[in-house]
Every structure is written in structure tokens, then in C-alpha cells.
Amino acid sequence: MAPVNNNAQINNNESPPKFKVTIIGSGNWGSVAAKLIASNTIKLNSFHDEVKMWVFEETLPSGEKLTDVINRTNENVKYLPGIKLGSNVVADPDLENSVRDANMLVFVTPHQFMEGICKRLVGKIRNDAQAISLIKGMEVKKEGPCMISTLISQQLGVNCCVLMGANIANEEYRDNKEIAEKWVQLFSTPYFMVSPCQDVEGVELCGTLKNVVAIAAGFVDGLDMGNNTKAAIMRIGLKEMKSFSKLLFSSVKDNTFFESCGVADLITTCLGGRNRKCAEAFAKNGGKRSFDELEAEMLQGQKLQGVSTAKEVFEVLKYKGWLEMFPLFTTVHEICVGRLPPSAIVEYSEHAPKFPRVGGPTAFP
Ligand SMILES: NC(=O)c1ccc[n+]([C@@H]2O[C@H](COP(=O)([O-])OP(=O)(O)OC[C@H]3O[C@@H](n4cnc5c(N)ncnc54)[C@H](O)[C@@H]3O)[C@@H](O)[C@H]2O)c1
Ligand SMILES: O=P(O)(O)OC[C@H](O)CO
């Protein structure tokens, strides 16, 4: 046995600083993330037990504030009813206050709100903060598309990783091994597998673009076109996802599309997601009820990402002169804004002769 060194023992007793986590967002996925993380911080010594969760405050039909109800019942009764989050989750309606002490920031809001949230957080976060984004989406700026993780890094001056995947087998992507391990520790549970990888752009684009394909799959369902057609749409969608991602970032790896964040998330979303569900209703109504109306009625406050992403992708395609290379992405947007009927999803040549038919030859590589 090695001799005991008392000095070393004294130093070892000084506990290293603990990581403190704040979750920015408290919707459906934000609440699941809070539950996963809180179950780990309470077990792992290197994290403070308490997990703050920023809540975009709203008043419930009962007249109570959502934050008060979450803190009283330990349940997000609006966005994840029936599930206890863990008594160490503390809801906070004050964005700036919620991040003040945290050095691990988990961003999980609908993507359209992130620009405003980042603006509010400039100068408000700790110098040693690290971030991770669970957000599927992008912003389109004059200078080109900007992924949400890039927006966070640029606006807040932090390193930002991303975590995307099909709900039960997620993967985490980043380039710093040590930080990667910390995030993996924070999210991993026996029922939620997380593994690190380095293709940040590929992973984030998979999560973003599959929402557009899910809208197309929903149209097919709403038109009762059957599984063969839906599979064909998903295949073309996956090809467009890959081509678009690689044209934007030459570093994107083919393998990423076979990971959980790629084909698995695409399948999950096209079979059971909210984008699919609302697009099905849109097609069943012949495009006569808007997505905004259907979202409000069917999702009760939860938000669709696919319709706005289709618009953002369309803007990029138009700007770059790539519209004809991406018939599926283009047609999804044209249908969403009412320029084409839902049936156009399988009738490109009839409505827009320049586009190849589904299943026919495609222009992309
Ligand atoms: N739900 C899932 O299964 C899932 C899975 C993986 C990733 N994601 C991604 O996670 C992100 C968040 O989705 P979600 O499912 O947690 O949210 P959600 O759609 O369930 O809920 C919407 C959230 O937006 C908030 N909100 C409404 N108006 C706002 C405003 N003006 N500013 C800020 N917040 C506002 C609401 O309070 C609510 O918390 C999305 O990018 C989504 O694609 C979702
Ligand atoms: O319900 P959706 O369509 O927003 O998809 C949810 C997730 O992104 C699936 O991983």
C-alpha cells in the first residue's frame, strides 16, 4: 500500500468546483431533457443537484402561472403532463436570472425564438459557460444560412455542441473530447443512449431538414397514398437532406446520415411526429386550413418546426440557384404557402414541369 501523504489528503478534500446546469426552454422536449438531466445531476458528484429550467411564462386556464404550477407539482402540466420532472428541477420565468450561476447551458426552444433569446443573454452568462443545443432548425441571414449552434456560439461567445437523434437513441456531437464526456454524462440514462461524434454541421442539418421531409410524409398520409409512396418520399427526402448538407458544408460526412440523428430520426418523425400529424390534417383539408390554425388547434401551444424550416430552406435554394436540384424541399414549401395543392407532392411534373416525378430521375448527386 502506498504511504499516506497528509498534505495530499488535505488537498484532495478540497472538492473541485461543481457544474451547474440551466435548461433554456420548457416545452415537450425541454421538459424531457430536464427530467433526464435532473436524474443524473442528483447522482453525479461533479454536478450541483439543482437544475434550473427557464419557462416562457404563461397563464393557465386555471388562472395560475405555469412556473408556479411546475414548482408546486413538479410537473409541466401543459407540455409534459403526467410526468414528474424530479424535485431538483426549479422553474424560473426570468431568463437572465435562470442562467446567472450556470456553466452548462442546455438550449431547447423552438428555433424561431432563439435569435431574441440570444440577444437577451448577451453579457448575462458566466465566462466559463459551455452550451449545447437540442434545437432543430436554422436561421437564414443575408450572408447565408446560420445553424442555431452557430448563432449561440457567435452571439454569446461560447462553445456550443449539439445533441440530435431519434427520441430513444440520441447522439451528441462536438469536437472537444473532455467537454463531450461531460455532456454525455449529463444526458445518458439506461433508456437514453448518447454517444459523441464530430460532424456538428451534419448532425444539426439532419435534425433540421428531416422536419421538412416529415411535412411531405404527412401530406402523403393525408392523401391516403399508402406506404410505398411514403417510403419513396422519405427516400428522396433523405437524398435531398444529404445533398443540401454537403453542398452547404463539404465537411459533412455520409455516415452521419446512417446515425440516429439521420435515418432513424427521419423515420421516427415521418411516422409519429407533430410535423407529420399537422401536415396530414392540412392535406385532408385540401390546404384550406392554414398550418398556423392547425398548429394552434392540434398542438395546444407546442410548435411546428417543419413549415418555417421549409421556407428557410427555400430561401437558401432560391438565393443559391439550386431550386431545381431539390424538388421535394421546394414543393413542400410551395404547398405550405398555398401555391401548389397537397397532391403536388407526388405530381411535380404536372404542376411544375421542371421538377422530376417522385421515383423518377433526380437532378441531385
Ligand atoms: N418534442 C420532441 O419530441 C423533440 C425531440 C427532439 C428535438 N426537439 C426540438 O426541441 C426544440 C424545442 O421543442 P419542444 O418540443 O421542447 O417545444 P414545444 O413545441 O413542445 O413547446 C413550445 C415551447 O415554446 C415556448 N414559447 C412559446 N412562445 C415563445 C416565445 N415567444 N419565446 C420563447 N419561447 C416560447 C412555449 O412556452 C413552449 O415551451 C425544437 O427545436 C424541436 O425541434 C423536439
Ligand atoms: O414531433 P416533431 O415532428 O417536431 O419531431 C420531434 C423530434 O424532432 C423527433 O426526434
Coordinates of N, CA and C in Angstrom, one line a residue, residues 38-115:
A38 N -31.9 16.0 -14.6 CA -32.1 16.1 -13.1 C -31.9 14.7 -12.5
S39 N -32.2 13.6 -13.3 CA -32.0 12.3 -12.7 C -30.5 12.0 -12.6
N40 N -29.7 12.7 -13.4 CA -28.2 12.5 -13.4 C -27.5 13.4 -12.4
T41 N -27.9 14.7 -12.4 CA -27.2 15.6 -11.5 C -27.3 15.2 -10.1
I42 N -28.4 14.6 -9.7 CA -28.6 14.2 -8.3 C -27.7 13.0 -8.0
K43 N -27.3 12.2 -9.0 CA -26.5 11.0 -8.7 C -25.0 11.4 -8.9
L44 N -24.6 12.3 -9.7 CA -23.2 12.6 -10.0 C -22.6 13.7 -9.2
N45 N -21.5 13.4 -8.6 CA -20.9 14.4 -7.6 C -20.4 15.6 -8.3
S46 N -20.1 15.5 -9.6 CA -19.5 16.7 -10.3 C -20.5 17.7 -10.7
F47 N -21.8 17.5 -10.4 CA -22.9 18.5 -10.8 C -23.6 18.9 -9.5
H48 N -24.0 20.2 -9.5 CA -25.0 20.6 -8.5 C -26.3 19.8 -8.7
D49 N -26.9 19.5 -7.6 CA -28.2 18.7 -7.7 C -29.2 19.6 -8.5
E50 N -29.3 20.8 -8.1 CA -30.4 21.7 -8.7 C -30.2 22.0 -10.2
V51 N -31.3 21.8 -10.9 CA -31.3 22.1 -12.3 C -32.4 23.2 -12.5
K52 N -31.9 24.4 -13.1 CA -32.9 25.4 -13.4 C -33.5 25.2 -14.7
M53 N -34.7 25.6 -14.9 CA -35.4 25.4 -16.2 C -36.1 26.8 -16.5
W54 N -35.6 27.5 -17.5 CA -36.3 28.7 -17.9 C -37.6 28.4 -18.6
V55 N -38.7 29.1 -18.0 CA -40.0 28.9 -18.6 C -40.5 30.1 -19.2
F56 N -40.9 30.0 -20.5 CA -41.6 31.2 -21.2 C -43.0 31.3 -20.5
E57 N -43.1 32.3 -19.6 CA -44.2 32.3 -18.7 C -45.6 32.4 -19.4
E58 N -46.5 31.7 -18.9 CA -47.9 31.8 -19.5 C -48.9 31.5 -18.3
T59 N -50.1 32.0 -18.5 CA -51.2 31.8 -17.5 C -52.0 30.7 -18.0
L60 N -52.2 29.7 -17.1 CA -53.0 28.5 -17.5 C -54.5 28.9 -17.3
P61 N -55.4 28.0 -17.9 CA -56.8 28.3 -17.8 C -57.3 28.4 -16.4
S62 N -56.6 27.8 -15.4 CA -56.9 27.9 -14.0 C -56.6 29.3 -13.4
G63 N -55.9 30.1 -14.2 CA -55.5 31.4 -13.7 C -54.1 31.4 -13.1
E64 N -53.6 30.2 -12.9 CA -52.2 30.1 -12.2 C -51.1 30.3 -13.3
K65 N -50.0 30.7 -12.8 CA -48.8 30.8 -13.7 C -48.2 29.4 -13.9
L66 N -47.8 29.1 -15.1 CA -47.2 27.8 -15.4 C -46.0 27.5 -14.5
T67 N -45.2 28.5 -14.3 CA -44.0 28.3 -13.4 C -44.4 27.9 -12.0
D68 N -45.4 28.6 -11.5 CA -45.8 28.2 -10.1 C -46.3 26.8 -10.0
V69 N -47.1 26.4 -11.1 CA -47.6 25.1 -11.1 C -46.5 24.0 -11.2
I70 N -45.5 24.3 -12.0 CA -44.4 23.4 -12.2 C -43.7 23.2 -10.8
N71 N -43.4 24.4 -10.2 CA -42.7 24.3 -8.9 C -43.5 23.7 -7.8
R72 N -44.8 23.8 -7.9 CA -45.7 23.2 -6.8 C -45.9 21.7 -7.0
T73 N -46.1 21.3 -8.3 CA -46.5 19.9 -8.6 C -45.3 19.1 -9.1
N74 N -44.2 19.8 -9.5 CA -43.0 19.1 -10.1 C -43.4 18.5 -11.5
E75 N -44.4 19.1 -12.1 CA -44.8 18.5 -13.4 C -45.1 19.7 -14.3
N76 N -44.7 19.6 -15.6 CA -45.0 20.6 -16.6 C -46.4 20.2 -17.1
V77 N -47.4 20.7 -16.5 CA -48.8 20.2 -16.8 C -49.3 20.6 -18.2
K78 N -48.6 21.6 -18.8 CA -49.0 21.9 -20.1 C -48.3 21.1 -21.2
Y79 N -47.0 21.0 -21.1 CA -46.2 20.5 -22.1 C -45.7 19.0 -21.9
L80 N -45.8 18.5 -20.7 CA -45.4 17.1 -20.5 C -46.3 16.6 -19.3
P81 N -47.6 16.6 -19.4 CA -48.4 16.3 -18.3 C -48.2 14.8 -17.9
G82 N -48.4 14.6 -16.6 CA -48.4 13.2 -16.1 C -47.0 12.7 -15.8
I83 N -45.9 13.5 -16.0 CA -44.6 13.1 -15.7 C -43.9 14.0 -14.7
K84 N -43.4 13.4 -13.6 CA -42.7 14.1 -12.6 C -41.3 14.4 -13.1
L85 N -40.9 15.7 -13.0 CA -39.6 16.1 -13.6 C -38.4 15.8 -12.6
G86 N -38.7 15.6 -11.4 CA -37.6 15.5 -10.4 C -37.7 16.7 -9.5
S87 N -37.6 16.4 -8.2 CA -37.8 17.5 -7.2 C -36.6 18.6 -7.3
N88 N -35.5 18.2 -7.9 CA -34.4 19.1 -8.1 C -34.5 20.1 -9.3
V89 N -35.6 20.0 -10.0 CA -35.9 20.9 -11.2 C -36.6 22.1 -10.6
V90 N -36.0 23.3 -10.9 CA -36.6 24.5 -10.4 C -37.0 25.4 -11.6
A91 N -38.3 25.7 -11.8 CA -38.7 26.5 -12.9 C -38.5 28.0 -12.6
D92 N -38.0 28.8 -13.6 CA -37.7 30.2 -13.4 C -38.2 30.9 -14.6
P93 N -39.1 31.9 -14.4 CA -39.6 32.7 -15.6 C -38.7 33.8 -16.0
D94 N -37.6 34.0 -15.2 CA -36.7 35.2 -15.5 C -35.5 34.6 -16.2
L95 N -35.4 34.9 -17.5 CA -34.4 34.3 -18.4 C -33.0 34.6 -17.9
E96 N -32.8 35.9 -17.6 CA -31.4 36.4 -17.2 C -31.1 35.7 -15.9
N97 N -32.0 35.7 -15.0 CA -31.7 35.1 -13.6 C -31.4 33.6 -13.7
S98 N -32.2 33.0 -14.6 CA -32.0 31.5 -14.7 C -30.6 31.1 -15.2
V99 N -29.9 31.9 -15.9 CA -28.6 31.5 -16.4 C -27.5 32.0 -15.6
R100 N -27.8 32.9 -14.6 CA -26.7 33.7 -13.9 C -25.6 32.8 -13.3
D101 N -26.0 31.7 -12.7 CA -25.0 30.9 -12.0 C -24.6 29.7 -12.8
A102 N -25.1 29.5 -13.9 CA -24.9 28.2 -14.6 C -23.7 28.2 -15.5
N103 N -22.9 27.1 -15.5 CA -21.8 27.0 -16.5 C -22.1 25.9 -17.5
M104 N -23.3 25.2 -17.4 CA -23.7 24.3 -18.5 C -25.1 24.7 -19.0
L105 N -25.2 25.2 -20.2 CA -26.4 25.8 -20.7 C -27.0 24.9 -21.8
V106 N -28.2 24.4 -21.6 CA -28.9 23.5 -22.5 C -30.0 24.3 -23.2
F107 N -29.8 24.5 -24.5 CA -30.8 25.3 -25.2 C -31.8 24.3 -25.9
V108 N -33.1 24.5 -25.6 CA -34.1 23.6 -26.2 C -35.4 24.4 -26.4
T109 N -35.4 25.4 -27.2 CA -36.7 26.1 -27.5 C -37.0 25.9 -29.0
P110 N -38.2 26.2 -29.5 CA -38.4 26.2 -30.9 C -37.4 27.2 -31.6
H111 N -36.9 26.8 -32.8 CA -35.8 27.6 -33.3 C -36.1 29.1 -33.6
Q112 N -37.4 29.3 -33.9 CA -37.7 30.7 -34.3 C -37.6 31.7 -33.1
F113 N -37.4 31.3 -31.9 CA -37.3 32.2 -30.8 C -35.8 32.4 -30.4
M114 N -34.9 31.7 -31.0 CA -33.6 31.7 -30.5 C -32.8 33.1 -30.7
E115 N -33.1 33.7 -31.8 CA -32.4 35.0 -32.1 C -32.7 36.0 -30.9

